[in-house]
Coordinates of C-alpha atoms in Angstrom, one line a residue:
Chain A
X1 CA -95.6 100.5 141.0
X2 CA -94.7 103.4 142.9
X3 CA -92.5 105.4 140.2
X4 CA -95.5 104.8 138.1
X5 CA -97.7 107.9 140.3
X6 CA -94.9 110.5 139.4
X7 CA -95.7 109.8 135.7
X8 CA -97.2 113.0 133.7
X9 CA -98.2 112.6 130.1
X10 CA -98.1 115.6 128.1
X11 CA -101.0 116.8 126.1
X12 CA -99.2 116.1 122.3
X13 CA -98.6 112.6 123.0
X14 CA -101.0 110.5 121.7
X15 CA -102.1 108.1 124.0
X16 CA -104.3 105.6 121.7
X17 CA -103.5 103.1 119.1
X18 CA -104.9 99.5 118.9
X19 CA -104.8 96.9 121.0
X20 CA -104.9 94.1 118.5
X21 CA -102.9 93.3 115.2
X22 CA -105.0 94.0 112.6
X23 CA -105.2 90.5 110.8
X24 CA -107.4 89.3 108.6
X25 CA -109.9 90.8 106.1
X26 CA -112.9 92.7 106.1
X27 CA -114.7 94.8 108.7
X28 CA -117.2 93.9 110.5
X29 CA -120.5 94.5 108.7
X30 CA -119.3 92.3 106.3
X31 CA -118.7 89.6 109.0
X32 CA -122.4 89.5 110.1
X33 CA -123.5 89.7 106.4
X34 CA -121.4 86.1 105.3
X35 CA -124.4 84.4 107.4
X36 CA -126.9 84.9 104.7
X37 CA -125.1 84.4 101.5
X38 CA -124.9 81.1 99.5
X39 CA -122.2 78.7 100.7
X40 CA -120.7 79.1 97.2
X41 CA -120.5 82.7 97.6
X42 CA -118.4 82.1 100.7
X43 CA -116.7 79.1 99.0
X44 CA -115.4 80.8 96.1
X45 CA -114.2 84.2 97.9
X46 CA -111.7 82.2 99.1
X47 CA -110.5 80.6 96.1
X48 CA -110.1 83.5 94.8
X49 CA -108.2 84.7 97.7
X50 CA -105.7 81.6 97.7
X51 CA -105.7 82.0 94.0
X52 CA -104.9 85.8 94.2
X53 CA -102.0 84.8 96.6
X54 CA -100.4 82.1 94.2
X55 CA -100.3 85.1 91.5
X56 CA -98.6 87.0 94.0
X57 CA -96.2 84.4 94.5
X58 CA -95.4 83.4 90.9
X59 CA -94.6 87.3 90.6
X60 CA -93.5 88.5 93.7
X61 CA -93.9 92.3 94.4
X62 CA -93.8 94.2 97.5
X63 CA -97.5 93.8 98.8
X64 CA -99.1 93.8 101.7
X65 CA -101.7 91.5 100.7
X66 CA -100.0 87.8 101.4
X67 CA -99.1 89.2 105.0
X68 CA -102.6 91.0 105.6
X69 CA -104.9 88.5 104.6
X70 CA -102.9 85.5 105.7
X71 CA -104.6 81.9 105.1
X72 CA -102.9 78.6 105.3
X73 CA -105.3 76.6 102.7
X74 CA -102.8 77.2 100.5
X75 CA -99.8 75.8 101.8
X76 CA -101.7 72.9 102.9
X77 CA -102.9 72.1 99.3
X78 CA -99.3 72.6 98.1
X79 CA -97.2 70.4 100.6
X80 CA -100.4 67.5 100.5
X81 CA -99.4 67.1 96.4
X82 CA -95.6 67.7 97.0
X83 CA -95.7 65.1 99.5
X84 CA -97.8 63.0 97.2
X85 CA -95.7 63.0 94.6
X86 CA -92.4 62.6 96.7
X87 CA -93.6 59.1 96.9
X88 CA -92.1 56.7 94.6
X89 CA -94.1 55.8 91.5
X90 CA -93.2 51.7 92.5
X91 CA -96.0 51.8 95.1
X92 CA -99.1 53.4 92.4
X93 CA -100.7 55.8 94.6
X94 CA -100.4 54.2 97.9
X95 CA -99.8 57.1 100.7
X96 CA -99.2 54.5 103.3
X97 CA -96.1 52.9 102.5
X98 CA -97.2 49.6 103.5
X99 CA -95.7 47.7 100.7
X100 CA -92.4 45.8 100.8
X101 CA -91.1 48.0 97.7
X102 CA -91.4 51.5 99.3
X103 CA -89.5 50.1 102.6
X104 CA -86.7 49.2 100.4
X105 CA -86.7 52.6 98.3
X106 CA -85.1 54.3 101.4
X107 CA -86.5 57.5 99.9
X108 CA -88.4 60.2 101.9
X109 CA -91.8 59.0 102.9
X110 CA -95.3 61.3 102.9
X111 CA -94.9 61.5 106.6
X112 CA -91.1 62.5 106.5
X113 CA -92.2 65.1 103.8
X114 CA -94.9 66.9 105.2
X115 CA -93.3 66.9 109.2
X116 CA -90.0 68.5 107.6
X117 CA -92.5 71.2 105.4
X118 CA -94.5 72.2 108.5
X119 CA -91.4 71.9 111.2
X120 CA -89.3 73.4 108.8
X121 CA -91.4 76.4 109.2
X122 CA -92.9 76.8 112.6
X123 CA -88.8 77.0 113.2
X124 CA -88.1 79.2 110.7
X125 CA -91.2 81.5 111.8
X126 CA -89.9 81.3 115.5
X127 CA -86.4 81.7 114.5
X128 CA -87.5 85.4 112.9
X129 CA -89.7 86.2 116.1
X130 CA -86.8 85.4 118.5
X131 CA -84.9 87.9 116.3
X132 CA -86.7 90.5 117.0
X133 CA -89.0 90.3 113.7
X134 CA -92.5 92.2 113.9
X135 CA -94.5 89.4 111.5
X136 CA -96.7 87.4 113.1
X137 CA -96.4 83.7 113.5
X138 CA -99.0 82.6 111.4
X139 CA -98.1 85.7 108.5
X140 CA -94.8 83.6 108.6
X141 CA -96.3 80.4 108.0
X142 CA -98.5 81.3 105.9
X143 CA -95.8 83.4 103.3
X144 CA -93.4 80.5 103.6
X145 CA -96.2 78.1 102.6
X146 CA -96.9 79.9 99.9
X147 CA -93.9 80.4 98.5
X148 CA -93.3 76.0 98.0
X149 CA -95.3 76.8 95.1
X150 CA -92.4 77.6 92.7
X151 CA -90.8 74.0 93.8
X152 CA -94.3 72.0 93.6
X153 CA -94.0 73.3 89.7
X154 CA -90.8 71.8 89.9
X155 CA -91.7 68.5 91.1
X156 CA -94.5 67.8 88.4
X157 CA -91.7 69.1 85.6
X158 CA -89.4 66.5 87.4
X159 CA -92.6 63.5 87.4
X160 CA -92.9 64.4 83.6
X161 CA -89.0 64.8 82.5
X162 CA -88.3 61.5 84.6
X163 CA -91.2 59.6 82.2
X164 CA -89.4 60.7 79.2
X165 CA -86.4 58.9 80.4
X166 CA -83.8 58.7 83.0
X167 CA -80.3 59.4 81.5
X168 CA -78.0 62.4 81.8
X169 CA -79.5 64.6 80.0
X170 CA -83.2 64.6 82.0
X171 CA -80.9 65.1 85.0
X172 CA -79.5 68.3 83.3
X173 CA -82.5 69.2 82.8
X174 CA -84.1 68.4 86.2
X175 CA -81.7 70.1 88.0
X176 CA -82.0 73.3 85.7
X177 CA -85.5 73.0 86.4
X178 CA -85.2 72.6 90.7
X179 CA -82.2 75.4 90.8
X180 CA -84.2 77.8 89.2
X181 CA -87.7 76.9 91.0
X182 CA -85.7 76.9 94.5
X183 CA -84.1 80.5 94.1
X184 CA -87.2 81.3 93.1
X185 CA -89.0 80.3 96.0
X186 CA -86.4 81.6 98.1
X187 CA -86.3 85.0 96.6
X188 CA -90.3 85.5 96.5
X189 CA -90.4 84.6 100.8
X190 CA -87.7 87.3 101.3
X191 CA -89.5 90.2 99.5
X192 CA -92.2 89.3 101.7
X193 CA -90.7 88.7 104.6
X194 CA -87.6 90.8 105.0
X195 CA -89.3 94.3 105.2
X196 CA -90.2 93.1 108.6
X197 CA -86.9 92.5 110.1
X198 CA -84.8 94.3 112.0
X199 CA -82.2 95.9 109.6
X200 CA -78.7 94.4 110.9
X201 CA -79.9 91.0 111.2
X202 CA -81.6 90.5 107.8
X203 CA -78.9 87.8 106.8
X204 CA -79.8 85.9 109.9
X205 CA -83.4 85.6 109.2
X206 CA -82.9 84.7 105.2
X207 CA -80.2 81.8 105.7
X208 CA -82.7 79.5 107.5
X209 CA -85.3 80.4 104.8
X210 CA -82.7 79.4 102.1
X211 CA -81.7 76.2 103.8
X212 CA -85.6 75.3 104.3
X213 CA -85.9 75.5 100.4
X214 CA -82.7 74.2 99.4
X215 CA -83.4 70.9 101.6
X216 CA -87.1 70.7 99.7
X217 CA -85.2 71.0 96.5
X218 CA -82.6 68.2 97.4
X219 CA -85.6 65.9 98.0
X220 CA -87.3 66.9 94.5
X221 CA -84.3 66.5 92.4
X222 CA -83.0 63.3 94.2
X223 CA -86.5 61.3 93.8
X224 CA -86.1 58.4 91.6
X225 CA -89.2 56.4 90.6
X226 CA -88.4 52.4 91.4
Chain B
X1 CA -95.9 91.8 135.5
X2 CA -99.0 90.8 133.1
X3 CA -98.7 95.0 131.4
X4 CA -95.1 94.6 130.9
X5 CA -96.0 91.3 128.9
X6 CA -99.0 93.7 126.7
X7 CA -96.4 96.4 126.4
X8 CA -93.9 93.9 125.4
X9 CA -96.5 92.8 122.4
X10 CA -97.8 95.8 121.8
X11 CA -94.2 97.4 121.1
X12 CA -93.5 94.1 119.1
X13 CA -96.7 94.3 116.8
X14 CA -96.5 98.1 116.4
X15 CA -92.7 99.3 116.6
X16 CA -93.4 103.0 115.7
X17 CA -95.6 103.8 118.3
X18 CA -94.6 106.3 120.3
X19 CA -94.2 105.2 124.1
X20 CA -93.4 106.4 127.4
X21 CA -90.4 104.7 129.1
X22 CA -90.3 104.7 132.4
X23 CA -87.3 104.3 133.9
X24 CA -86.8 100.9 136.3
X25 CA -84.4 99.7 134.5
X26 CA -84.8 96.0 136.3
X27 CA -88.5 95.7 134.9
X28 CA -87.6 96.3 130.8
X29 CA -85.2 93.9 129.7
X30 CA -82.0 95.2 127.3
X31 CA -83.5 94.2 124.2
X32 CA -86.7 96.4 124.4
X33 CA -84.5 99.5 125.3
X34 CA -83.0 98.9 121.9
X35 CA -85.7 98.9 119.8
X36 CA -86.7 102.0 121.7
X37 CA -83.2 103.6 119.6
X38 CA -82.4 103.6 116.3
X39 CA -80.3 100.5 115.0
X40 CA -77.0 101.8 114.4
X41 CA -76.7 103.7 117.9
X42 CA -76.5 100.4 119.4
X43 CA -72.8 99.8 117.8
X44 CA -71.9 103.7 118.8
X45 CA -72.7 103.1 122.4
X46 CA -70.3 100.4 122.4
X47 CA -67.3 102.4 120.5
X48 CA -68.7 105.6 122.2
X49 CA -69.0 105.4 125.6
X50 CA -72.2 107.9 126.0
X51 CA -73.9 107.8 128.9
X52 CA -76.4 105.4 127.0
X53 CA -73.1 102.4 127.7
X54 CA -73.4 103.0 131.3
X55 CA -76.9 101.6 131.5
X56 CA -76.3 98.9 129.4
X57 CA -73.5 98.3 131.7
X58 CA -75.7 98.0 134.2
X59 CA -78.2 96.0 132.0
X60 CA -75.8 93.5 130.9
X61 CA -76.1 92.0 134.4
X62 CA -80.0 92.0 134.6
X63 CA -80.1 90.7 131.2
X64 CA -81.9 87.7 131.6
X65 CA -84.4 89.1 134.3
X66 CA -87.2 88.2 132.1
X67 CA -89.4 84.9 133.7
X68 CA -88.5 81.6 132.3
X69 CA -92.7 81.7 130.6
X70 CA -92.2 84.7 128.7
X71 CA -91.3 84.7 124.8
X72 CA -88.5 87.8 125.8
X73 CA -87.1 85.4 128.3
X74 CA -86.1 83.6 124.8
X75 CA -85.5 86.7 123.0
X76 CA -82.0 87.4 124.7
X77 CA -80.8 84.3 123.5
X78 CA -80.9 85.9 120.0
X79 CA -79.7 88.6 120.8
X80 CA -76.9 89.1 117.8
X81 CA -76.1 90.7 115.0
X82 CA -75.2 89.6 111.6
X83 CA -71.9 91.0 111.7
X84 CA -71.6 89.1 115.3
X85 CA -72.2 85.9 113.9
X86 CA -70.0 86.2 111.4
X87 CA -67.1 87.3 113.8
X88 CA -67.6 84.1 116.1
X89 CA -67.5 81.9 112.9
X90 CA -64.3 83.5 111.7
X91 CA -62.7 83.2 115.6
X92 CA -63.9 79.2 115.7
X93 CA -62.2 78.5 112.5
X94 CA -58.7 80.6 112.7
X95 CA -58.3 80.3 116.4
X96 CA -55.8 82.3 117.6
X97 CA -53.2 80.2 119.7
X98 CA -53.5 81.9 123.4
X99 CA -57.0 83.6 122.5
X100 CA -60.1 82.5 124.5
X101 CA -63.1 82.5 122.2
X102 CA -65.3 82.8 124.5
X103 CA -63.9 85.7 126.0
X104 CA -62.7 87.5 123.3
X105 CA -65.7 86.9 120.7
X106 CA -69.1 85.6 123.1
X107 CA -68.2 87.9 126.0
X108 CA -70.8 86.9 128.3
X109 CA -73.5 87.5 125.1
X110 CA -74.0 83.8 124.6
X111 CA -76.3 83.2 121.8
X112 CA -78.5 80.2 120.7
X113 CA -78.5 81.0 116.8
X114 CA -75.4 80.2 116.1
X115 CA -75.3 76.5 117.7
X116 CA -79.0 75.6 116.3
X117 CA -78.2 76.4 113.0
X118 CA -74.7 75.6 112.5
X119 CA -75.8 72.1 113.5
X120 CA -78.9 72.1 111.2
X121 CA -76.4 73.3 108.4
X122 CA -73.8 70.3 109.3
X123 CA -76.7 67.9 109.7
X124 CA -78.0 68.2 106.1
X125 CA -74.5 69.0 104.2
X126 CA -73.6 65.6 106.2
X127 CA -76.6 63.8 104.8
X128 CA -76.7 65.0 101.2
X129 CA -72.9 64.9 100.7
X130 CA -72.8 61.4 102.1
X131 CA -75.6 60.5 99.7
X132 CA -73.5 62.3 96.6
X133 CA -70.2 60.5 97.4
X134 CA -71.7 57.2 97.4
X135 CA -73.6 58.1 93.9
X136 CA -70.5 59.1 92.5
X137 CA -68.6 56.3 94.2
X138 CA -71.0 53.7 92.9
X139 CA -71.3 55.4 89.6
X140 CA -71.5 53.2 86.5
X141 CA -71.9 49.7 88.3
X142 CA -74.6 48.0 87.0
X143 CA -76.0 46.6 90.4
X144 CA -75.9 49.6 91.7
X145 CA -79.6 51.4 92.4
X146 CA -79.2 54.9 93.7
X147 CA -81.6 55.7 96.5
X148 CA -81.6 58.7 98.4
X149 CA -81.1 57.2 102.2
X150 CA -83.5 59.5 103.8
X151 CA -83.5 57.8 107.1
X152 CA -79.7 59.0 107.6
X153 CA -81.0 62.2 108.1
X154 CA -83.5 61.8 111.2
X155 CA -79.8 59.4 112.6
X156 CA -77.5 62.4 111.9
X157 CA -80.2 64.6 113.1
X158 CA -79.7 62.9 116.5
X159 CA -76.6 62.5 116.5
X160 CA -75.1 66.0 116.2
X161 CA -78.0 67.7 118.2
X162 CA -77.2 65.3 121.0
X163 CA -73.6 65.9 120.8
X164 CA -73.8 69.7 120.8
X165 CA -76.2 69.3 123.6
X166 CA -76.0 66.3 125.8
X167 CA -71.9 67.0 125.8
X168 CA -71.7 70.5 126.6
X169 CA -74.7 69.7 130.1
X170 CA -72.0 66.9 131.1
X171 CA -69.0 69.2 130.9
X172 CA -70.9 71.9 132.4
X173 CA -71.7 69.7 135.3
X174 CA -68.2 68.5 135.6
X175 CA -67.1 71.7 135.8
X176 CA -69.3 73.5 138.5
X177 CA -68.9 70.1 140.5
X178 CA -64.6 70.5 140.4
X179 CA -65.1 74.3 140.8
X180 CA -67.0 73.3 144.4
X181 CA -64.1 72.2 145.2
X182 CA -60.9 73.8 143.6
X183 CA -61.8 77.2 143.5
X184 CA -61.1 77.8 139.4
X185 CA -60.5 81.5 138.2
X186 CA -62.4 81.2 135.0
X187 CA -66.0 79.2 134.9
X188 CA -67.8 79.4 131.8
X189 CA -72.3 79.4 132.2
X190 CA -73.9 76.7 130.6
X191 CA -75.1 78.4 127.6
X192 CA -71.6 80.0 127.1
X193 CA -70.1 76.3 126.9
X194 CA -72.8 74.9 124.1
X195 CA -72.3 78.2 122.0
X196 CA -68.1 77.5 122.1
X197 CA -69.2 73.4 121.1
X198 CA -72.3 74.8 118.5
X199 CA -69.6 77.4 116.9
X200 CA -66.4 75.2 116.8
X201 CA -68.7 72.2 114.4
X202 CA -68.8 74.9 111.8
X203 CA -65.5 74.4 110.5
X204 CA -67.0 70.2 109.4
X205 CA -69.3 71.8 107.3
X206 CA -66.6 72.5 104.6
X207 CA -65.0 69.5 105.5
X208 CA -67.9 67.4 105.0
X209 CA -68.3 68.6 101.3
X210 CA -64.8 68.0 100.3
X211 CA -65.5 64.7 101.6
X212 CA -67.6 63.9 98.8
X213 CA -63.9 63.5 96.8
X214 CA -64.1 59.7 97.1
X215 CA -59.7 59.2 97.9
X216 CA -58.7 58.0 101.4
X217 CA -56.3 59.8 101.8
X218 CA -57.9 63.1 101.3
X219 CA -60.6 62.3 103.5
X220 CA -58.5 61.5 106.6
X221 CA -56.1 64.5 105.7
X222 CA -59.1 66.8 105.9
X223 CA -60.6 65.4 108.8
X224 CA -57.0 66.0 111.0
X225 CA -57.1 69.2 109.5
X226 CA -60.6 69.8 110.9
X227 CA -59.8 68.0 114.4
X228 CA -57.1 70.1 114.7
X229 CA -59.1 73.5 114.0
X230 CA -61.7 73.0 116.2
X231 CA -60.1 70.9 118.8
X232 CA -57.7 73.9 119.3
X233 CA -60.6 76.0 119.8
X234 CA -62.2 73.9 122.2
X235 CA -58.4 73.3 124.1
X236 CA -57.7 77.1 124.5
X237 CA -61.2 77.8 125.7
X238 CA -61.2 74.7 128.5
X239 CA -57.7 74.2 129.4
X240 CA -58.0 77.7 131.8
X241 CA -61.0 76.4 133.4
X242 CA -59.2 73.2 134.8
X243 CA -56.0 74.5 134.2
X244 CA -55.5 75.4 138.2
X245 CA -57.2 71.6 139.1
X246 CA -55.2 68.7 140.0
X247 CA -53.2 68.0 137.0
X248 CA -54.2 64.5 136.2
X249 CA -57.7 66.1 136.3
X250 CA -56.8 68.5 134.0
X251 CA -55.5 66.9 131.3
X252 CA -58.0 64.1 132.0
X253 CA -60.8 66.9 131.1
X254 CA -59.1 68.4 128.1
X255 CA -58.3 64.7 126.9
X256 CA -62.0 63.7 127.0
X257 CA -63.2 66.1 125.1
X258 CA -60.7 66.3 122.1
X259 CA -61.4 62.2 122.3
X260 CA -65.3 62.7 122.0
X261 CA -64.9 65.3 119.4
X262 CA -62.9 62.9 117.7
X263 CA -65.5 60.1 117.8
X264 CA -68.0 62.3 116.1
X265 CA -65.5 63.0 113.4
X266 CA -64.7 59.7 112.8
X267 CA -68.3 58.2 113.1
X268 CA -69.7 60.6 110.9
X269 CA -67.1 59.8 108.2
X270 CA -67.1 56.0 108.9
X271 CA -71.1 55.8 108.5
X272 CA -72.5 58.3 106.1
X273 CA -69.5 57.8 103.5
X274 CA -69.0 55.1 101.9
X275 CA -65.1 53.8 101.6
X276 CA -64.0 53.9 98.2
X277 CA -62.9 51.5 96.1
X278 CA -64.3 49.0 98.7
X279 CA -67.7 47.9 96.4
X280 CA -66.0 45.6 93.5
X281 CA -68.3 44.4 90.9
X282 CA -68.6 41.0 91.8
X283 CA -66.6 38.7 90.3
X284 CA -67.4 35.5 88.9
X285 CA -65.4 32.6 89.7
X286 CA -66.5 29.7 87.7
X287 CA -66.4 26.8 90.1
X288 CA -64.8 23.0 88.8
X289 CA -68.5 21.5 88.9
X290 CA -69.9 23.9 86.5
X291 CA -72.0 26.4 89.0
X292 CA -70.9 30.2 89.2
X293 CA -70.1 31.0 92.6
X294 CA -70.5 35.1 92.7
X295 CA -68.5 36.3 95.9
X296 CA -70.4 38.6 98.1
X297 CA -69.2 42.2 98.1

C-alpha cells in the first residue's frame, strides 16, 4: 500500500456515507418496542405489508416501497397455490404424486413447479447483479416473486374456465386470459426493477425476466385436468 | 485485498457516492473504472482515442485480475452491452464467408450471457414447440390425449447445456494439446470457444418454431438451412486454428465438429417432434373368425 501514504483528501469531499444498505423497515426504537406488543399486533403488520405489496403489484407504479421493505412471504404464498394448482385435478388434492394417474399425465409436477419458480429467479436476480445492477439479491427475489401474482389470477381463471368445459372456445378464452396476466406480470417486475440497471444494458436484464414469465405462462395455459 | 472487496460493495450498493480513485491500475478491475464514468463515454473512448483508451489498453490485459472467490471475478464475464449482443447474434447468423467471428465481433471480450441464455431460449422454444407440433399433429384423433410432456424439458435441458459446454472443454483441450506441438498462429481461450458454440445455436431457435409446420420436407430443408448457417460459422472460426496442422488433422478437427453439430440437429428433431403423418388411426381389420384385430400404431 505504498501509493496509498501520498494520498491527500481535500476538505470539500465528504468522507462519510454508510456502511450498510439500508434494507428493511423501521428504526431502531421500534425494533426494541415489537418485544412487548401482542403477537397479533406483529402478525397482522405484516399482512398488511404483503397485502400492501400485492396492491402495488396489481397497479404497478414507480415506488420504492416493494424494493425497500423487501419480504419473501409473499412469493412463497403465491408459488405454494400455483404449484398446487399446476397439479392435475385426476389425483384430488394429492401433492405427492404417488398415484399411477399423475405418473402418466406427463404434466409438470409440484416439485418441477416450484424448483423452476425459485431457480428461475435466484438466476434471473444473479443474472442482473453480474450486469452490473445495484438491487440487491434478495430486492430481486422478492419483486420477481411478487410479480407471479398477475399469473396465479390466471391460473384460478384457467381451474374455473376449464370446469365450464374444454372446447375451443374456453381455450380462446384461457389464452386471452394467460397473455394478458403474463405481460402483465412482466411489465409490473420491469417498473420495479429496471430503474436499477445500468442504462445500455436494460434489454439484457428484461429478456430473462420475460422468458421466466412466459415459461410460467406456458405451464398455466397448457395444464389439462385428466 | 479484503478493502478493495468493501469498496467494490460499497460502490455497488451506492453508485453516486463520490470516491477517490487511486491510481494502481492492476488493483481495480476495468469494469469498476467504468462505472466511475458516465455510460456513453465508454463507446467514445473506443471511437475516440482519448487518453482514457490507452488505459483501457492497458486494462484489457489485466482484465480478469480479479481472484477466482470474488463476485467481480464473474462480473467481467458480463461485461456487454445490449447493442453488443445484438451484433454477435447478427454475425452468428449472416456469417460473412472469410470473416472470423471471434475476431471480428468477441475480440478477446468473451462473454457468458450470450451462451447461457441463448441455450435457455433454444431449450424451452425446443420443448414447447415440440409439444405444439405434436398437438397439432395429433389433432382431431380420437385416441389422442394431449399432455404437456414436461419431462422433455429437464432431457433438452441436458442436452443442449452439455453440448454447449462439455463440447467446446474437449475442443479446447484438443486444441492447446496440437498447439504443444505444431506451433498454431491463431489459438482461441476457452471461454472465447464456448461463446463462438453458445452464439452460433441461436440461429435453431427460429428453426425450431418453424418446425412446428408438421411437412417433412420443410423440416429437413430448414434444418440444412440451419446446419449450414451455423456450421459455417463454426468452420470459418476453427479452420485457422488447425489450418497450419497436419492436414488429415485438420480436416479431421473441422469434420468432427460439423458432424457433432449435426447430431444435435438431427436428435433434437428426431426426438422432441413427432414425424407426421406417421400416427394412423388404427384400423380395424376384421379377422375371418369374427374377433377385431386393431393393428398397433
Amino acid at each position: 500500500f505504498a501509493g496509498l501514504a501520498d494520498v491527500s483528501i481535500s476538505e470539500d469531499i465528504p468522507v462519510e456515507g454508510e456502511i450498510t444498505v439500508p434494507v428493511g423497515s423501521g428504526s431502531p426504537e421500534e425494533d426494541f418496542s415489537t418485544l412487548d406488543e401482542p403477537v397479533r399486533d406483529t402478525i397482522l403488520r405484516d399482512l398488511k405489508a404483503v397485502g400492501k405489496k400485492f396492491v402495488h403489484v396489481m397497479y404497478p407504479r414507480k415506488s420504492s416501497t416493494l424494493l425497500r421493505d423487501w419480504d419473501l412471504w409473499g412469493p412463497l404464498v403465491l408459488c405454494v397455490s400455483l404449484c398446487r394448482r399446476v397439479r392435475s385435478l385426476g389425483t384430488s388434492g394429492m401433492l405427492q404424486g404417488g398415484s399411477a394417474d399423475s405418473k402418466d399425465d406427463g404434466g409438470p409436477q409440484f416439485a418441477e413447479v416450484f424448483v423452476i419458480i425459485w431457480f428461475g429467479a435466484v438466476v434471473i436476480t444473479l443474472n442482473s447483479k453480474l450486469l452490473g445492477g445495484t438491487i440487491s439479491f434478495f430486492q430481486s427475489l422478492c419483486v420477481l416473486g411478487y410479480c407471479v401474482l398477475p399469473l396465479t389470477v390466471a391460473m384460478l381463471v384457467c381451474r374455473l374456465v376449464l370446469l365450464a368445459g374444454s372446447g375451443t372456445v374456453s381455450f380462446i378464452v384461457r389464452l386471452i386470459v394467460v397473455l394478458a396476466m403474463f405481460g402483465w406480470s412482466t411489465l409490473a417486475s420491469t417498473a420495479f426493477l429496471a430503474d436499477s440497471q445500468p442504462p445500455n444494458r436494460k434489454a439484457l436484464v428484461v429478456y430473462p425476466i420475460f422468458l421466466f414469465y412466459f415459461v410460467i405462462s406456458w405451464m398455466i395455459l397448457t395444464f389439462t385436468p385428466q | 485485498f479484503a478493502e478493495f472487496d468493501d469498496a467494490a460493495n460499497l460502490l455497488a450498493a451506492n453508485p453516486d457516492a463520490t470516491t477517490i480513485s487511486i491510481d494502481e491500475p492492476t488493483e481495480i478491475p476495468k469494469n469498476q473504472r467504468d462505472r466511475l464514468r458516465e455510460p456513453g463515454r465508454e463507446e467514445d473512448d473506443e471511437l475516440l482515442g482519448t487518453d482514457d483508451s490507452d488505459k483501457t489498453e492497458l486494462l484489457a490485459g489485466q482484465k480478469k485480475s480479479a481472484p477466482f472467490w470474488t463476485f467481480e471475478y464473474y462480473q467481467t464475464f458480463f461485461d456487454v452491452d445490449t447493442y453488443q449482443v445484438l451484433d454477435r447474434i447478427k454475425g452468428s447468423v449472416f456469417p460473412v464467408p472469410g470473416k472470423n467471428f471471434v475476431r471480428l465481433y468477441i475480440r478477446s471480450n468473451p462473454d457468458l450471457y450470450g451462451p447461457f441464455w441463448i441455450c435457455a431460449t433454444l431449450v424451452f422454444t425446443i420443448a414447447v414447440s415440440g409439444n405444439l407440433s405434436n398437438f397439432f399433429i395429433h389433432l382431431g384423433k380420437p385416441t389422442y390425449h394431449y399432455v404437456p410432456q414436461f419431462r422433455k424439458v429437464s432431457i433438452a435441458a441436458t442436452t443442449i447445456y452439455a453440448y454447449a459446454w462439455l463440447v467446446p472443454l474437449a475442443l479446447w483441450g484438443f486444441l492447446m494439446w496440437r498447439n504443444s506441438k505444431v506451433m498454431n498462429i491463431v489459438s482461441y481461450s476457452f471461454l472465447e470457444i464456448v461463446c463462438v458454440y453458445g452464439y452460433s445455436l441461436f440461429i435453431y431457435i427460429p428453426t425450431a418454431i418453424l418446425w412446428i409446420i408438421p411437412q417433412k420436407v420443410v423440416r429437413w430443408v430448414l434444418m440444412m438451412f440451419s446446419l449450414c448457417l451455423s456450421g459455417s460459422v463454426l468452420v470459418m472460426t476453427f479452420w485457422p486454428a488447425v489450418r497450419d496442422d497436419n492436414r488429415r488433422i485438420a480436416l479431421a478437427t473441422v469434420g468432427t465438429v460439423v458432424l457433432l453439430h449435426a447430431l444435435l440437429s438431427v436428435g433434437c428433431l428426431a426426438y422432441f417432434f413427432d414425424a407426421p403423418e406417421l400416427d394412423f388411426p388404427a384400423p380395424f381389420i376384421p379377422a375371418h373368425n369374427g374377433t377385431t384385430v386393431v393393428t398397433k400404431s
